[in-house]
PDB file of C-alpha atoms in Angstrom:
ATOM      1  CA  MET A   2    -151.889-138.711  36.741  1.00 70.00           C
ATOM      2  CA  SER A   3    -154.723-137.842  39.094  1.00 73.00           C
ATOM      3  CA  GLY A   4    -154.905-136.829  42.737  1.00 83.00           C
ATOM      4  CA  TYR A   5    -152.259-134.900  44.603  1.00 86.00           C
ATOM      5  CA  THR A   6    -149.410-136.637  42.748  1.00 86.00           C
ATOM      6  CA  GLY A   7    -150.812-135.430  39.436  1.00 88.00           C
ATOM      7  CA  TRP A   8    -151.296-131.957  40.870  1.00 89.00           C
ATOM      8  CA  ARG A   9    -147.647-131.720  41.934  1.00 89.00           C
ATOM      9  CA  PHE A  10    -146.552-132.699  38.409  1.00 89.00           C
ATOM     10  CA  LEU A  11    -148.834-130.026  36.944  1.00 89.00           C
ATOM     11  CA  ALA A  12    -147.499-127.444  39.407  1.00 88.00           C
ATOM     12  CA  ARG A  13    -143.902-128.209  38.400  1.00 90.00           C
ATOM     13  CA  THR A  14    -144.580-127.855  34.682  1.00 91.00           C
ATOM     14  CA  ILE A  15    -147.340-125.258  34.703  1.00 89.00           C
ATOM     15  CA  GLU A  16    -145.382-122.287  33.384  1.00 90.00           C
ATOM     16  CA  THR A  17    -144.230-124.204  30.310  1.00 92.00           C
ATOM     17  CA  GLN A  18    -147.707-125.591  29.721  1.00 90.00           C
ATOM     18  CA  ARG A  19    -149.378-122.176  30.127  1.00 90.00           C
ATOM     19  CA  GLU A  20    -146.927-120.559  27.724  1.00 91.00           C
ATOM     20  CA  ALA A  21    -147.532-123.211  25.086  1.00 92.00           C
ATOM     21  CA  PHE A  22    -151.295-122.892  25.539  1.00 91.00           C
ATOM     22  CA  SER A  23    -151.244-119.083  25.247  1.00 92.00           C
ATOM     23  CA  GLU A  24    -149.191-119.315  22.052  1.00 92.00           C
ATOM     24  CA  SER A  25    -151.631-121.677  20.349  1.00 93.00           C
ATOM     25  CA  ALA A  26    -153.156-120.294  17.144  1.00 94.00           C
ATOM     26  CA  THR A  27    -156.716-120.141  18.481  1.00 92.00           C
ATOM     27  CA  VAL A  28    -155.814-118.258  21.652  1.00 95.00           C
ATOM     28  CA  VAL A  29    -153.538-115.813  19.818  1.00 96.00           C
ATOM     29  CA  ARG A  30    -156.196-115.064  17.211  1.00 96.00           C
ATOM     30  CA  THR A  31    -158.870-114.516  19.873  1.00 96.00           C
ATOM     31  CA  THR A  32    -156.764-112.312  22.133  1.00 97.00           C
ATOM     32  CA  ASN A  33    -155.370-110.232  19.252  1.00 97.00           C
ATOM     33  CA  TYR A  34    -158.913-109.415  18.135  1.00 98.00           C
ATOM     34  CA  PHE A  35    -159.837-108.380  21.669  1.00 98.00           C
ATOM     35  CA  ARG A  36    -156.734-106.205  22.029  1.00 97.00           C
ATOM     36  CA  GLU A  37    -157.409-104.441  18.726  1.00 97.00           C
ATOM     37  CA  ASN A  38    -161.139-103.831  19.188  1.00 97.00           C
ATOM     38  CA  ILE A  39    -162.132-103.595  22.850  1.00 97.00           C
ATOM     39  CA  ALA A  40    -161.384 -99.843  23.126  1.00 96.00           C
ATOM     40  CA  LYS A  41    -164.143 -99.217  20.560  1.00 96.00           C
ATOM     41  CA  VAL A  42    -166.709-100.754  22.918  1.00 97.00           C
ATOM     42  CA  ARG A  43    -168.544 -98.079  24.904  1.00 96.00           C
ATOM     43  CA  THR A  44    -171.756 -99.820  26.001  1.00 96.00           C
ATOM     44  CA  ALA A  45    -172.945-103.199  27.220  1.00 97.00           C
ATOM     45  CA  ASP A  46    -174.795-103.600  23.924  1.00 96.00           C
ATOM     46  CA  ASP A  47    -171.552-103.158  21.999  1.00 97.00           C
ATOM     47  CA  LEU A  48    -169.950-105.950  23.985  1.00 97.00           C
ATOM     48  CA  VAL A  49    -172.724-108.548  23.945  1.00 97.00           C
ATOM     49  CA  ASN A  50    -173.279-108.027  20.210  1.00 96.00           C
ATOM     50  CA  ASP A  51    -169.671-108.926  19.367  1.00 97.00           C
ATOM     51  CA  ARG A  52    -169.308-112.636  19.998  1.00 96.00           C
ATOM     52  CA  GLN A  53    -165.515-112.655  19.791  1.00 97.00           C
ATOM     53  CA  LEU A  54    -165.161-109.879  22.347  1.00 98.00           C
ATOM     54  CA  LEU A  55    -167.789-111.429  24.601  1.00 98.00           C
ATOM     55  CA  THR A  56    -165.952-114.737  24.484  1.00 97.00           C
ATOM     56  CA  VAL A  57    -162.895-113.137  26.061  1.00 98.00           C
ATOM     57  CA  ALA A  58    -164.899-110.982  28.496  1.00 98.00           C
ATOM     58  CA  LEU A  59    -166.893-113.885  29.922  1.00 97.00           C
ATOM     59  CA  GLY A  60    -164.010-116.333  29.743  1.00 96.00           C
ATOM     60  CA  ALA A  61    -161.855-113.964  31.809  1.00 96.00           C
ATOM     61  CA  PHE A  62    -164.242-114.407  34.738  1.00 94.00           C
ATOM     62  CA  GLY A  63    -165.012-118.086  34.286  1.00 92.00           C
ATOM     63  CA  LEU A  64    -168.486-117.308  32.923  1.00 95.00           C
ATOM     64  CA  GLU A  65    -168.115-118.811  29.451  1.00 94.00           C
ATOM     65  CA  ALA A  66    -171.231-120.941  30.025  1.00 94.00           C
ATOM     66  CA  ASP A  67    -173.303-117.731  29.719  1.00 96.00           C
ATOM     67  CA  MET A  68    -172.348-117.037  26.105  1.00 96.00           C
ATOM     68  CA  GLU A  69    -175.936-117.528  24.921  1.00 96.00           C
ATOM     69  CA  ASN A  70    -177.522-115.620  27.832  1.00 96.00           C
ATOM     70  CA  LYS A  71    -177.001-112.226  26.220  1.00 96.00           C
ATOM     71  CA  ALA A  72    -180.002-110.453  27.773  1.00 97.00           C
ATOM     72  CA  PHE A  73    -178.937-111.587  31.229  1.00 97.00           C
ATOM     73  CA  ILE A  74    -175.306-110.502  30.746  1.00 98.00           C
ATOM     74  CA  ARG A  75    -176.422-107.162  29.275  1.00 97.00           C
ATOM     75  CA  LYS A  76    -178.484-106.482  32.402  1.00 97.00           C
ATOM     76  CA  VAL A  77    -175.577-107.459  34.681  1.00 97.00           C
ATOM     77  CA  LEU A  78    -173.309-105.027  32.824  1.00 97.00           C
ATOM     78  CA  GLU A  79    -175.786-102.152  32.448  1.00 97.00           C
ATOM     79  CA  GLU A  80    -176.906-102.055  36.088  1.00 97.00           C
ATOM     80  CA  GLY A  81    -173.335-101.994  37.414  1.00 96.00           C
ATOM     81  CA  THR A  82    -172.336-102.553  41.022  1.00 95.00           C
ATOM     82  CA  LEU A  83    -172.850 -99.209  42.781  1.00 94.00           C
ATOM     83  CA  LYS A  84    -176.477 -99.791  43.759  1.00 94.00           C
ATOM     84  CA  ASP A  85    -177.303-102.474  46.310  1.00 92.00           C
ATOM     85  CA  ASP A  86    -180.286-103.657  44.276  1.00 95.00           C
ATOM     86  CA  SER A  87    -178.399-104.047  40.995  1.00 96.00           C
ATOM     87  CA  LEU A  88    -178.565-107.517  39.473  1.00 96.00           C
ATOM     88  CA  ALA A  89    -174.854-108.188  39.953  1.00 94.00           C
ATOM     89  CA  ASN A  90    -175.117-107.388  43.665  1.00 92.00           C
ATOM     90  CA  ARG A  91    -178.209-109.546  44.108  1.00 93.00           C
ATOM     91  CA  LEU A  92    -176.663-112.613  42.516  1.00 91.00           C
ATOM     92  CA  ALA A  93    -175.047-115.094  44.912  1.00 82.00           C
ATOM     93  CA  ASP A  94    -172.256-115.832  42.414  1.00 87.00           C
ATOM     94  CA  LYS A  95    -169.927-112.861  42.774  1.00 85.00           C
ATOM     95  CA  ARG A  96    -168.133-113.507  39.502  1.00 90.00           C
ATOM     96  CA  TYR A  97    -170.882-111.467  37.829  1.00 95.00           C
ATOM     97  CA  GLU A  98    -170.180-108.558  40.146  1.00 93.00           C
ATOM     98  CA  ALA A  99    -166.492-108.754  39.287  1.00 92.00           C
ATOM     99  CA  LEU A 100    -167.328-108.763  35.561  1.00 96.00           C
ATOM    100  CA  SER A 101    -169.634-105.758  35.853  1.00 97.00           C
ATOM    101  CA  ARG A 102    -167.182-103.790  37.976  1.00 95.00           C
ATOM    102  CA  ALA A 103    -164.277-104.490  35.617  1.00 96.00           C
ATOM    103  CA  PHE A 104    -166.077-103.181  32.511  1.00 97.00           C
ATOM    104  CA  GLY A 105    -167.703-100.270  34.342  1.00 96.00           C
ATOM    105  CA  PHE A 106    -170.635 -99.670  31.983  1.00 97.00           C
ATOM    106  CA  GLY A 107    -173.161 -99.231  34.790  1.00 94.00           C
ATOM    107  CA  ASP A 108    -170.803 -97.581  37.254  1.00 95.00           C
ATOM    108  CA  LEU A 109    -168.596 -94.645  36.231  1.00 93.00           C
ATOM    109  CA  GLY A 110    -168.603 -95.460  32.523  1.00 93.00           C
ATOM    110  CA  ALA A 111    -166.779 -97.855  30.240  1.00 95.00           C
ATOM    111  CA  SER A 112    -163.300 -98.890  31.369  1.00 96.00           C
ATOM    112  CA  THR A 113    -162.527-100.412  27.989  1.00 97.00           C
ATOM    113  CA  GLY A 114    -160.320 -97.569  26.779  1.00 94.00           C
ATOM    114  CA  LEU A 115    -158.189 -97.292  29.902  1.00 95.00           C
ATOM    115  CA  ALA A 116    -154.478 -98.034  29.700  1.00 94.00           C
ATOM    116  CA  GLY A 117    -153.762-101.641  30.563  1.00 95.00           C
ATOM    117  CA  PHE A 118    -157.429-102.698  30.505  1.00 97.00           C
ATOM    118  CA  ALA A 119    -157.167-104.943  27.443  1.00 97.00           C
ATOM    119  CA  GLN A 120    -154.040-106.708  28.675  1.00 97.00           C
ATOM    120  CA  ASN A 121    -155.508-107.259  32.136  1.00 96.00           C
ATOM    121  CA  ILE A 122    -158.603-108.955  30.685  1.00 97.00           C
ATOM    122  CA  ILE A 123    -156.495-110.953  28.236  1.00 97.00           C
ATOM    123  CA  ASP A 124    -154.254-112.195  31.053  1.00 95.00           C
ATOM    124  CA  ARG A 125    -157.324-113.324  32.963  1.00 95.00           C
ATOM    125  CA  TYR A 126    -158.793-114.935  29.861  1.00 96.00           C
ATOM    126  CA  GLU A 127    -155.630-116.898  29.118  1.00 95.00           C
ATOM    127  CA  ALA A 128    -155.411-118.100  32.721  1.00 92.00           C
ATOM    128  CA  LYS A 129    -159.076-119.109  32.850  1.00 93.00           C
ATOM    129  CA  SER A 130    -158.953-120.742  29.413  1.00 94.00           C
ATOM    130  CA  PHE A 131    -155.971-122.789  30.541  1.00 93.00           C
ATOM    131  CA  GLU A 132    -158.003-123.861  33.569  1.00 91.00           C
ATOM    132  CA  VAL A 133    -160.819-124.936  31.229  1.00 91.00           C
ATOM    133  CA  ALA A 134    -158.366-126.973  29.131  1.00 91.00           C
ATOM    134  CA  VAL A 135    -156.982-128.631  32.263  1.00 91.00           C
ATOM    135  CA  GLY A 136    -160.536-129.258  33.436  1.00 89.00           C
ATOM    136  CA  GLU A 137    -161.279-131.252  30.305  1.00 89.00           C
ATOM    137  CA  VAL A 138    -158.716-133.738  31.591  1.00 87.00           C
ATOM    138  CA  ASN A 139    -159.319-133.355  35.341  1.00 90.00           C
ATOM    139  CA  GLY A 140    -162.114-131.196  36.755  1.00 90.00           C
ATOM    140  CA  ASN A 141    -160.604-131.113  40.240  1.00 92.00           C
ATOM    141  CA  PHE A 142    -157.375-129.631  38.893  1.00 93.00           C
ATOM    142  CA  ARG A 143    -159.363-126.851  37.243  1.00 91.00           C
ATOM    143  CA  GLN A 144    -160.913-125.932  40.578  1.00 92.00           C
ATOM    144  CA  ALA A 145    -157.531-126.076  42.291  1.00 93.00           C
ATOM    145  CA  LEU A 146    -156.000-123.762  39.682  1.00 92.00           C
ATOM    146  CA  ASN A 147    -158.784-121.247  40.315  1.00 90.00           C
ATOM    147  CA  LEU A 148    -158.031-120.978  44.038  1.00 94.00           C
ATOM    148  CA  SER A 149    -155.233-118.401  43.959  1.00 92.00           C
ATOM    149  CA  ASN A 150    -156.875-115.926  41.584  1.00 88.00           C
ATOM    150  CA  GLY A 151    -160.230-116.432  43.270  1.00 90.00           C
ATOM    151  CA  ILE A 152    -158.830-115.483  46.663  1.00 95.00           C
ATOM    152  CA  THR A 153    -156.968-112.517  45.162  1.00 92.00           C
ATOM    153  CA  ASP A 154    -160.173-111.226  43.562  1.00 88.00           C
ATOM    154  CA  ILE A 155    -162.086-111.425  46.836  1.00 91.00           C
ATOM    155  CA  LEU A 156    -159.386-109.647  48.834  1.00 93.00           C
ATOM    156  CA  SER A 157    -159.297-106.856  46.232  1.00 88.00           C
ATOM    157  CA  GLN A 158    -163.068-106.359  46.502  1.00 83.00           C
ATOM    158  CA  THR A 159    -163.497-106.068  50.262  1.00 87.00           C
ATOM    159  CA  SER A 160    -161.453-105.862  53.463  1.00 93.00           C
ATOM    160  CA  ASN A 161    -164.344-106.966  55.673  1.00 95.00           C
ATOM    161  CA  PRO A 162    -163.558-110.461  57.077  1.00 95.00           C
ATOM    162  CA  THR A 163    -167.220-111.521  57.123  1.00 95.00           C
ATOM    163  CA  ALA A 164    -167.880-110.201  53.620  1.00 92.00           C
ATOM    164  CA  GLN A 165    -164.828-112.125  52.390  1.00 94.00           C
ATOM    165  CA  TRP A 166    -166.299-115.392  53.647  1.00 96.00           C
ATOM    166  CA  TYR A 167    -169.658-114.578  52.103  1.00 93.00           C
ATOM    167  CA  ALA A 168    -167.830-113.927  48.815  1.00 91.00           C
ATOM    168  CA  ILE A 169    -166.245-117.399  48.994  1.00 93.00           C
ATOM    169  CA  MET A 170    -169.663-118.868  49.726  1.00 92.00           C
ATOM    170  CA  GLY A 171    -171.047-117.058  46.678  1.00 87.00           C
ATOM    171  CA  ASN A 172    -168.277-118.125  44.296  1.00 88.00           C
ATOM    172  CA  LEU A 173    -169.254-121.636  43.205  1.00 87.00           C
ATOM    173  CA  PRO A 174    -165.783-122.944  42.196  1.00 87.00           C
ATOM    174  CA  LEU A 175    -164.148-121.541  45.348  1.00 93.00           C
ATOM    175  CA  ARG A 176    -166.955-122.751  47.559  1.00 93.00           C
ATOM    176  CA  SER A 177    -166.576-126.272  46.186  1.00 93.00           C
ATOM    177  CA  VAL A 178    -162.854-126.330  47.008  1.00 95.00           C
ATOM    178  CA  PHE A 179    -163.371-125.083  50.564  1.00 96.00           C
ATOM    179  CA  GLU A 180    -166.369-127.329  51.249  1.00 94.00           C
ATOM    180  CA  THR A 181    -164.468-130.417  50.147  1.00 94.00           C
ATOM    181  CA  ALA A 182    -161.203-129.467  51.874  1.00 95.00           C
ATOM    182  CA  LEU A 183    -163.065-128.840  55.126  1.00 95.00           C
ATOM    183  CA  GLY A 184    -164.979-132.111  54.883  1.00 92.00           C
ATOM    184  CA  LEU A 185    -168.429-130.532  54.569  1.00 91.00           C
ATOM    185  CA  PRO A 186    -171.259-132.541  52.966  1.00 86.00           C
ATOM    186  CA  GLN A 187    -173.017-131.537  49.731  1.00 76.00           C
ATOM    187  CA  SER A 188    -176.213-130.889  51.711  1.00 83.00           C
ATOM    188  CA  PHE A 189    -174.388-128.191  53.695  1.00 84.00           C
ATOM    189  CA  GLY A 190    -175.524-125.470  51.274  1.00 81.00           C
ATOM    190  CA  GLY A 191    -179.127-125.987  52.304  1.00 85.00           C
ATOM    191  CA  ILE A 192    -178.801-124.656  55.855  1.00 88.00           C
ATOM    192  CA  ASP A 193    -179.147-121.054  57.063  1.00 90.00           C
ATOM    193  CA  LEU A 194    -176.476-118.703  55.666  1.00 90.00           C
ATOM    194  CA  ASP A 195    -175.366-117.483  59.073  1.00 93.00           C
ATOM    195  CA  GLN A 196    -174.903-121.091  60.171  1.00 93.00           C
ATOM    196  CA  GLN A 197    -172.910-121.781  57.026  1.00 93.00           C
ATOM    197  CA  LEU A 198    -170.657-118.822  57.760  1.00 95.00           C
ATOM    198  CA  GLU A 199    -170.074-119.949  61.332  1.00 95.00           C
ATOM    199  CA  THR A 200    -169.328-123.502  60.197  1.00 95.00           C
ATOM    200  CA  PHE A 201    -166.858-122.351  57.528  1.00 96.00           C
ATOM    201  CA  GLN A 202    -165.022-120.199  60.075  1.00 96.00           C
ATOM    202  CA  THR A 203    -165.000-122.866  62.789  1.00 96.00           C
ATOM    203  CA  ARG A 204    -163.858-125.664  60.474  1.00 96.00           C
ATOM    204  CA  SER A 205    -161.241-123.413  58.916  1.00 96.00           C
ATOM    205  CA  LYS A 206    -159.820-122.532  62.323  1.00 97.00           C
ATOM    206  CA  ALA A 207    -159.697-126.204  63.325  1.00 96.00           C
ATOM    207  CA  THR A 208    -158.217-127.392  60.020  1.00 96.00           C
ATOM    208  CA  PHE A 209    -155.862-124.602  58.989  1.00 96.00           C
ATOM    209  CA  GLY A 210    -155.333-122.704  62.236  1.00 96.00           C
ATOM    210  CA  THR A 211    -157.051-119.559  60.968  1.00 96.00           C
ATOM    211  CA  SER A 212    -160.503-118.282  60.078  1.00 95.00           C
ATOM    212  CA  LEU A 213    -159.189-115.201  58.255  1.00 96.00           C
ATOM    213  CA  VAL A 214    -159.530-115.254  54.473  1.00 96.00           C
ATOM    214  CA  THR A 215    -156.511-112.929  54.217  1.00 97.00           C
ATOM    215  CA  ASP A 216    -154.314-115.781  55.482  1.00 97.00           C
ATOM    216  CA  PHE A 217    -155.325-117.876  52.472  1.00 97.00           C
ATOM    217  CA  ALA A 218    -153.376-115.524  50.196  1.00 96.00           C
ATOM    218  CA  ASP A 219    -150.251-117.354  51.431  1.00 96.00           C
ATOM    219  CA  PRO A 220    -149.153-119.885  48.768  1.00 94.00           C
ATOM    220  CA  ASN A 221    -148.235-122.414  51.461  1.00 95.00           C
ATOM    221  CA  MET A 222    -151.729-122.175  52.923  1.00 96.00           C
ATOM    222  CA  GLN A 223    -153.243-122.552  49.452  1.00 95.00           C
ATOM    223  CA  GLU A 224    -151.205-125.705  48.905  1.00 95.00           C
ATOM    224  CA  LYS A 225    -152.611-127.162  52.135  1.00 95.00           C
ATOM    225  CA  ILE A 226    -156.143-126.402  50.972  1.00 96.00           C
ATOM    226  CA  ILE A 227    -155.506-127.951  47.554  1.00 95.00           C
ATOM    227  CA  ARG A 228    -153.961-131.092  49.037  1.00 94.00           C
ATOM    228  CA  LEU A 229    -156.970-131.692  51.287  1.00 95.00           C
ATOM    229  CA  PHE A 230    -159.365-130.842  48.466  1.00 95.00           C
ATOM    230  CA  LEU A 231    -157.802-133.315  46.036  1.00 93.00           C
ATOM    231  CA  VAL A 232    -157.356-136.141  48.497  1.00 91.00           C
ATOM    232  CA  ARG A 233    -160.865-135.808  49.894  1.00 91.00           C
ATOM    233  CA  SER A 234    -162.278-135.529  46.369  1.00 89.00           C
ATOM    234  CA  GLU A 235    -160.739-138.894  45.578  1.00 85.00           C
ATOM    235  CA  LEU A 236    -162.061-140.272  48.841  1.00 83.00           C
ATOM    236  CA  GLN A 237    -165.558-139.205  47.833  1.00 76.00           C
ATOM    237  CA  SER A 238    -165.247-140.692  44.351  1.00 72.00           C
ATOM    238  CA  GLY A 239    -163.430-143.818  45.484  1.00 61.00           C
ATOM    239  CA  ALA A 240    -160.911-143.318  42.679  1.00 47.00           C
ATOM    240  CA  GLN A 241    -157.571-145.108  42.723  1.00 47.00           C
ATOM    241  CA  PHE A 242    -156.813-144.858  46.447  1.00 44.00           C
ATOM    242  CA  GLY A 243    -157.664-147.371  49.133  1.00 45.00           C
ATOM    243  CA  ALA A 244    -158.680-146.058  52.551  1.00 42.00           C
ATOM    244  CA  SER A 245    -155.201-146.546  54.009  1.00 43.00           C
ATOM    245  CA  SER A 246    -153.546-144.682  51.107  1.00 46.00           C
ATOM    246  CA  ILE A 247    -155.920-141.745  51.543  1.00 40.00           C
ATOM    247  CA  ALA A 248    -155.236-141.625  55.269  1.00 43.00           C
ATOM    248  CA  LEU A 249    -151.506-141.476  54.575  1.00 44.00           C
ATOM    249  CA  GLN A 250    -152.010-138.649  52.069  1.00 44.00           C
ATOM    250  CA  LEU A 251    -154.020-136.641  54.603  1.00 41.00           C
ATOM    251  CA  LEU A 252    -151.395-137.111  57.315  1.00 43.00           C
ATOM    252  CA  ARG A 253    -148.397-136.382  55.088  1.00 46.00           C
ATOM    253  CA  PRO A 254    -146.924-132.879  55.770  1.00 40.00           C
TER     254      PRO A 254
END
């Protein structure tokens, strides 16, 4: 099933599906290797030169497409996040900043040996890998699944309301969900950043009754965002729904 109906079915069965996915032979083999070996990694070089470890590290932050960009990832990790001019801080996509901060190589030193580090990354990897698997069936569902963790990551990184919006704007999967849910055109990303920020805040206030990113941590608010995102995505693609059906979906509480 597609659209919001399919999403509700996925939401009802997600725990069972996630558990089965995490217990698959490939995932277990990959995560066991990471758990057993990550503490030995002390530098960015160590990580990028071990493909199995790098698979989990990048996958945990939704950056699996960068598996072959080793020099780029090494630089992101080595320069850290403490300096404003570091590569991770200069990149618009803040998933790289989150990756660099988590592993700590360029900040206060490797976090890889800390208690709970391996399990935290593995949990993220399993969640993101499940999103990838769902995305192979329905790309919109993958983006919807990313919403909750994406918001949580942003709120853990900064308490500044403006910076939180800029972080959403710099996180491509999150940005796509918000742009679509708020009815913004694809060309919207080409205008001045300050205008984009103002538009996001204004549309959010009009649509959801708030312009505070902190309010989007509420599961009920996230469900509203996802419903609008999925219905408007189908409106854009013209898939399955007629205009009257889409209107009813948008008006339904």
